[in-house]
């Protein structure tokens, strides 16, 4: 059976990444798009060759050709739109951060569970070959017992993205809800451990406005004892990016792995010397869609579940709270 997707949100990520990811997945198609502005929705549908622009969320959810929705509106809308989709019996692939609060995210998980629909979170980085290889090497003892990790994920926010992320706290703006959520999800995936507490400082360096931060440095502690330093920013043009895990018997040092299109460089350094892993950049969004479809068909699990989205949201919210209070903040879901 062909799985029809309804897009909730005529967004950039849907147009530039997810449309192709869905169209490249066998037995999938995008059948309708909902925008809060019907004219914009129609123009978006015409430009992207989506056959239908829905006049309302109810219109999209009442469409029997829509079996699943991909939600990529601004963050404050994810909660209510997921509840509506679940009530209509549609499977949900939702963007990160899953919601604006843990309570909202928990309600979303419960609603999807009760409705018997799949809830997945679009954490794409865990689908990268590089992160999967690092996770497997660590699980197989290649670096001994992991001690510490470092994530470098400071970017210069493209002009086209310099909107609500910079000045709308009510829409979930800020670098922590935008990027730290991805970094924590990737750490959880690679380390196979949950974060337990965080201490952080945030920064405003001329790009964001009001109470919204455009830079953050945080240290997370994980249940397996690892401490992980995470640097994120919207303001840094030339830092590059990286992900390192250091253990008792070796270190994994990866560069170019926090941006999916880049060619990854992953080095394993142990007493035996240095080994470069031969890894190609891969289509991370397609893999996420394929895993979502497998979950719908009962043959697999989402790459990142609703619970994964809840954990990364809880971690990012704790990171924000720590920066605001100056205190270490416990993380639990
Ligand atoms: P956009 O700013 O492109 O879109 C968000 C909303 O803004 C849309 O739903 C749309 O509302 C409105 N909008 C977009 N363009 C216009 C316009 N030209 N004029 C008026 N309104 C407009 O957001 P992003 O695509 O950057 O992000 C959307 C979501 O996806 C967020 O939750 C974000 O965190 C997440 N994201 C995830 C990524 C990932 O790799 N997993 C990467 C990037 C974003 P309407 O639908 O009502 O028309």
Coordinates of C-alpha atoms and ligand atoms in Angstrom, one line a residue:
X1 CA 0.0 0.0 0.0
X2 CA 1.2 3.5 -0.8
X3 CA 1.6 5.6 2.3
X4 CA 0.3 9.1 1.7
X5 CA 1.9 12.0 3.6
X6 CA 0.3 15.2 4.6
X7 CA 2.6 18.1 5.2
X8 CA 1.6 20.2 8.2
X9 CA 3.6 23.3 7.7
X10 CA 4.7 24.8 4.4
X11 CA 8.3 25.0 5.7
X12 CA 11.8 25.3 4.3
X13 CA 12.9 21.9 5.7
X14 CA 9.9 20.2 4.2
X15 CA 10.6 21.7 0.8
X16 CA 14.4 21.3 0.8
X17 CA 14.9 18.0 2.6
X18 CA 11.9 16.0 3.4
X19 CA 10.0 16.2 0.1
X20 CA 12.9 14.4 -1.7
X21 CA 13.4 12.0 1.2
X22 CA 9.8 10.9 1.0
X23 CA 9.7 10.8 -2.8
X24 CA 12.8 8.7 -2.8
X25 CA 11.3 6.2 -0.4
X26 CA 9.4 3.3 -2.1
X27 CA 5.6 3.3 -1.7
X28 CA 5.5 6.9 -0.3
X29 CA 4.1 10.1 -1.7
X30 CA 3.2 13.5 -0.4
X31 CA -0.5 14.1 -1.2
X32 CA -1.4 17.3 0.6
X33 CA 0.1 20.3 2.3
X34 CA -1.5 22.5 5.0
X35 CA -0.3 26.1 5.5
X36 CA -2.1 28.6 7.8
X37 CA -2.3 30.8 4.7
X38 CA -4.2 29.0 1.9
X39 CA -2.7 31.2 -0.8
X40 CA 0.8 30.4 0.4
X41 CA -0.1 26.8 0.7
X42 CA -1.4 26.8 -2.9
X43 CA 1.8 28.5 -4.2
X44 CA 3.9 26.0 -2.2
X45 CA 2.0 23.1 -3.5
X46 CA 2.3 24.3 -7.1
X47 CA 6.1 24.9 -6.7
X48 CA 6.7 21.5 -5.1
X49 CA 4.2 19.6 -7.2
X50 CA 2.2 18.5 -4.2
X51 CA -1.3 17.7 -5.7
X52 CA -3.4 19.4 -3.0
X53 CA -3.3 22.4 -0.6
X54 CA -5.6 21.9 2.4
X55 CA -7.7 24.8 3.5
X56 CA -7.5 23.9 7.1
X57 CA -5.8 21.3 9.4
X58 CA -9.1 19.5 9.7
X59 CA -9.3 19.4 5.9
X60 CA -5.9 17.8 5.7
X61 CA -6.7 15.3 8.5
X62 CA -10.0 14.4 7.0
X63 CA -8.3 13.3 3.7
X64 CA -8.4 9.5 3.5
X65 CA -5.3 9.6 1.2
X66 CA -3.3 11.0 4.1
X67 CA -2.0 8.1 6.3
X68 CA 0.8 10.0 8.0
X69 CA 1.7 13.6 8.7
X70 CA 5.0 15.3 8.7
X71 CA 4.9 18.2 11.1
X72 CA 7.4 21.0 10.4
X73 CA 5.7 24.1 11.7
X74 CA 7.3 26.3 14.2
X75 CA 7.9 24.6 17.5
X76 CA 4.9 25.9 19.6
X77 CA 2.5 24.3 17.1
X78 CA 3.9 20.7 17.2
X79 CA 1.9 19.7 20.3
X80 CA -1.6 20.7 19.2
X81 CA -1.1 19.5 15.7
X82 CA 0.2 16.1 16.9
X83 CA -2.8 15.7 19.1
X84 CA -5.1 16.5 16.3
X85 CA -3.3 14.1 13.9
X86 CA -3.4 11.3 16.5
X87 CA -7.1 11.8 17.1
X88 CA -7.6 11.5 13.3
X89 CA -5.7 8.2 13.3
X90 CA -2.7 9.5 11.4
X91 CA 0.9 8.5 12.1
X92 CA 3.1 11.4 13.0
X93 CA 6.7 12.2 12.0
X94 CA 7.3 15.4 14.0
X95 CA 10.2 17.9 13.8
X96 CA 12.4 18.6 16.8
X97 CA 12.1 20.0 19.4
X98 CA 9.1 17.8 19.8
X99 CA 7.3 20.5 21.9
X100 CA 7.8 23.5 24.1
X101 CA 7.6 21.6 27.5
X102 CA 8.0 18.1 28.8
X103 CA 4.4 17.9 29.7
X104 CA 3.4 18.8 26.2
X105 CA 5.7 16.1 24.8
X106 CA 4.4 13.5 27.2
X107 CA 0.9 14.3 26.2
X108 CA 1.8 13.8 22.6
X109 CA 3.4 10.4 23.4
X110 CA 0.3 9.3 25.3
X111 CA -2.1 10.5 22.6
X112 CA -0.2 8.6 19.9
X113 CA 0.0 5.5 22.0
X114 CA -3.7 5.6 22.8
X115 CA -4.6 6.2 19.1
X116 CA -2.3 3.3 18.1
X117 CA -0.3 5.5 15.7
X118 CA 3.5 5.8 15.3
X119 CA 5.2 8.9 16.7
X120 CA 8.7 9.6 15.5
X121 CA 11.0 12.6 15.9
X122 CA 13.0 13.9 13.0
X123 CA 16.4 13.6 14.6
X124 CA 18.4 13.1 11.4
X125 CA 22.0 13.0 12.7
X126 CA 21.7 9.5 14.3
X127 CA 21.0 8.2 10.7
X128 CA 24.5 9.2 9.6
X129 CA 27.0 6.4 8.8
X130 CA 29.6 8.2 10.9
X131 CA 27.5 8.3 14.1
X132 CA 26.3 4.7 13.6
X133 CA 29.9 3.5 13.1
X134 CA 31.0 5.3 16.3
X135 CA 28.1 3.9 18.2
X136 CA 29.0 0.3 17.1
X137 CA 32.7 0.8 17.8
X138 CA 32.0 2.0 21.3
X139 CA 29.5 -0.8 21.9
X140 CA 32.2 -3.3 20.8
X141 CA 34.8 -1.9 23.2
X142 CA 37.0 -0.2 20.6
X143 CA 37.8 2.7 23.0
X144 CA 37.4 0.9 26.2
X145 CA 35.2 2.6 28.8
X146 CA 34.0 6.0 27.5
X147 CA 35.1 8.8 29.8
X148 CA 34.3 12.1 28.1
X149 CA 32.8 13.5 24.9
X150 CA 33.0 16.8 23.0
X151 CA 30.5 18.1 20.4
X152 CA 31.4 21.2 18.4
X153 CA 28.4 22.4 16.6
X154 CA 28.7 26.2 16.3
X155 CA 27.5 27.5 12.9
X156 CA 26.7 30.8 11.2
X157 CA 22.9 30.8 10.7
X158 CA 22.1 31.3 7.1
X159 CA 20.4 34.5 6.2
X160 CA 17.3 32.5 4.9
X161 CA 17.0 31.0 8.4
X162 CA 17.4 34.3 10.3
X163 CA 13.7 34.6 11.3
X164 CA 11.7 33.2 14.2
X165 CA 14.9 31.3 15.5
X166 CA 16.4 34.6 16.6
X167 CA 13.6 36.6 18.1
X168 CA 10.6 34.4 19.0
X169 CA 11.0 32.6 22.3
X170 CA 7.3 31.8 22.1
X171 CA 8.0 29.8 18.9
X172 CA 10.9 28.0 20.5
X173 CA 13.6 30.2 19.0
X174 CA 17.2 30.0 20.2
X175 CA 20.2 27.9 19.6
X176 CA 19.5 25.5 22.4
X177 CA 16.1 24.3 21.2
X178 CA 17.4 24.4 17.6
X179 CA 20.8 22.6 17.8
X180 CA 21.5 21.3 21.4
X181 CA 18.4 19.0 21.0
X182 CA 20.2 17.4 18.0
X183 CA 23.5 17.2 19.8
X184 CA 22.0 15.5 22.9
X185 CA 20.1 13.1 20.8
X186 CA 23.3 12.1 18.9
X187 CA 25.2 11.8 22.2
X188 CA 22.4 9.5 23.6
X189 CA 22.5 7.5 20.4
X190 CA 26.3 7.1 20.2
X191 CA 26.9 6.5 23.9
X192 CA 23.7 4.4 24.4
X193 CA 23.2 6.2 27.7
X194 CA 20.8 8.8 29.1
X195 CA 21.8 12.3 30.3
X196 CA 21.3 12.9 34.1
X197 CA 22.3 16.5 34.6
X198 CA 23.6 19.6 32.9
X199 CA 25.3 22.9 33.6
X200 CA 25.4 25.6 31.0
X201 CA 26.1 29.2 30.0
X202 CA 24.4 30.9 27.2
X203 CA 25.4 33.9 25.1
X204 CA 23.9 36.7 23.0
X205 CA 26.5 37.9 20.6
X206 CA 24.6 40.3 18.3
X207 CA 22.4 38.0 16.2
X208 CA 19.5 37.1 18.4
X209 CA 17.1 39.5 20.2
X210 CA 15.2 39.8 23.5
X211 CA 15.6 36.8 25.7
X212 CA 16.7 34.4 22.9
X213 CA 20.3 33.1 23.0
X214 CA 22.5 32.7 20.0
X215 CA 25.4 30.8 21.7
X216 CA 25.6 28.1 24.3
X217 CA 28.2 26.0 26.1
X218 CA 27.0 23.1 28.2
X219 CA 28.4 20.1 30.0
X220 CA 26.1 17.1 30.3
X221 CA 26.7 14.2 32.6
X222 CA 25.4 10.8 31.4
X223 CA 24.2 7.8 33.4
X224 CA 27.4 5.8 32.4
X225 CA 29.6 8.5 34.0
X226 CA 30.6 10.2 30.7
X227 CA 30.7 14.0 30.8
X228 CA 30.1 15.7 27.5
X229 CA 30.9 19.3 26.5
X230 CA 28.5 20.8 23.8
X231 CA 29.2 24.1 22.0
X232 CA 26.5 25.5 19.8
X233 CA 26.1 28.9 18.2
X234 CA 24.4 30.7 15.3
X235 CA 27.2 33.3 15.1
X236 CA 30.4 31.4 14.3
X237 CA 31.3 31.2 10.6
X238 CA 34.5 29.2 10.6
X239 CA 34.6 26.7 13.5
X240 CA 33.8 23.6 11.5
X241 CA 32.1 20.9 13.5
X242 CA 33.1 17.7 15.3
X243 CA 32.2 14.9 17.7
X244 CA 34.7 13.2 19.9
X245 CA 34.4 10.4 22.4
X246 CA 37.4 9.6 24.6
X247 CA 37.7 6.3 26.4
X248 CA 40.1 4.3 28.6
X249 CA 41.6 2.5 25.6
X250 CA 41.1 4.9 22.7
X251 CA 39.6 8.0 21.2
X252 CA 37.1 8.5 18.4
X253 CA 37.7 11.9 16.8
X254 CA 35.2 12.9 14.1
X255 CA 35.0 16.0 12.0
X256 CA 32.3 17.2 9.6
X257 CA 29.7 14.9 11.1
X258 CA 27.2 17.4 12.4
X259 CA 26.1 18.5 9.0
X260 CA 24.7 15.6 7.0
X261 CA 25.9 16.6 3.5
X262 CA 29.5 17.0 4.5
X263 CA 32.1 14.3 3.9
X264 CA 32.8 12.8 7.3
X265 CA 36.3 12.2 8.7
X266 CA 36.4 9.7 11.6
X267 CA 39.6 8.7 13.3
X268 CA 40.1 5.9 15.8
X269 CA 43.2 6.4 17.9
X270 CA 44.4 3.6 20.2
X271 CA 47.7 2.1 21.4
X272 CA 47.9 0.4 17.9
X273 CA 48.0 3.8 16.2
X274 CA 45.5 5.7 14.1
X275 CA 42.9 4.2 11.8
X276 CA 40.8 6.3 9.5
X277 CA 37.3 5.0 8.9
X278 CA 36.2 4.9 5.3
X279 CA 32.7 6.4 5.4
X280 CA 30.6 8.2 2.9
X281 CA 28.1 10.9 3.5
X282 CA 24.7 9.4 3.4
X283 CA 21.1 10.5 2.9
X284 CA 20.1 10.8 6.5
X285 CA 16.6 12.1 6.0
X286 CA 15.6 9.2 3.6
X287 CA 16.8 6.7 6.2
X288 CA 14.6 8.4 8.8
X289 CA 11.6 8.2 6.5
X290 CA 12.3 4.5 5.7
X291 CA 12.4 3.7 9.4
X292 CA 9.2 5.6 10.0
X293 CA 7.5 3.6 7.3
X294 CA 8.8 0.3 8.7
X295 CA 7.4 1.3 12.1
X296 CA 4.0 2.0 10.4
X297 CA 4.1 -1.3 8.6
X298 CA 5.0 -3.1 11.8
X299 CA 8.4 -4.3 10.5
X300 CA 10.7 -2.0 12.5
X301 CA 11.0 1.0 14.8
X302 CA 11.4 4.7 14.1
X303 CA 15.0 5.9 13.9
X304 CA 14.2 8.3 16.7
X305 CA 11.0 7.6 18.6
X306 CA 8.7 10.0 20.4
X307 CA 10.5 9.0 23.6
X308 CA 13.8 10.0 22.0
X309 CA 12.3 13.4 21.2
X310 CA 11.1 13.7 24.8
X311 CA 14.6 13.0 26.1
X312 CA 16.3 15.5 23.8
X313 CA 13.7 18.1 24.6
X314 CA 14.0 17.5 28.3
X315 CA 17.8 17.9 28.0
X316 CA 17.6 21.1 26.0
X317 CA 15.1 22.6 28.4
X318 CA 17.3 21.7 31.4
X319 CA 20.2 23.3 29.5
X320 CA 18.2 26.5 29.1
X321 CA 17.1 26.4 32.8
X322 CA 20.7 26.0 33.9
X323 CA 21.8 29.1 31.9
X324 CA 19.0 31.1 33.4
X325 CA 19.5 30.0 37.0
X326 CA 23.2 29.5 37.1
X327 CA 22.6 26.2 38.7
X328 CA 23.2 22.6 37.7
X329 CA 19.9 21.1 36.6
X330 CA 18.8 17.4 36.8
X331 CA 17.4 15.7 33.7
X332 CA 14.7 13.1 33.9
X333 CA 11.6 12.2 31.9
Ligands
LIG1 P1 10.4 27.7 8.3 O1 10.6 29.1 8.8 O2 10.8 27.5 6.9 O3 8.8 27.3 8.3 C1 8.1 27.4 9.6 C2 6.7 28.0 9.3 O4 6.9 29.3 8.9 C3 6.0 27.3 8.2 O5 5.2 26.2 8.7 C4 5.2 28.4 7.6 O6 3.9 28.5 8.2 C5 5.9 29.7 8.0 N1 6.6 30.2 6.8 C6 7.7 29.6 6.1 N2 8.1 30.4 5.1 C7 7.3 31.5 5.1 C8 7.1 32.6 4.3 N3 7.9 32.8 3.2 N4 6.2 33.5 4.6 C9 5.3 33.3 5.6 N5 5.4 32.2 6.4 C10 6.3 31.4 6.2 O7 11.0 26.7 9.3 P2 12.1 25.6 9.2 O8 11.8 24.7 8.0 O9 13.4 26.2 9.3 O10 11.8 24.8 10.5 C11 10.5 24.1 10.7 C12 10.6 23.1 11.8 O11 11.6 22.1 11.4 C13 11.1 23.6 13.1 O12 10.5 22.8 14.1 C14 12.6 23.3 13.1 O13 13.2 23.1 14.4 C15 12.7 22.0 12.3 N6 13.9 21.8 11.6 C16 14.5 20.6 11.6 C17 15.6 20.3 10.9 C18 16.2 18.9 10.9 O14 17.2 18.7 10.3 N7 15.6 17.9 11.6 C19 16.3 21.3 10.1 C20 15.5 22.5 10.0 C21 14.4 22.8 10.8 P3 2.6 27.8 7.4 O15 2.9 26.4 7.3 O16 1.5 28.2 8.2 O17 2.6 28.5 6.0

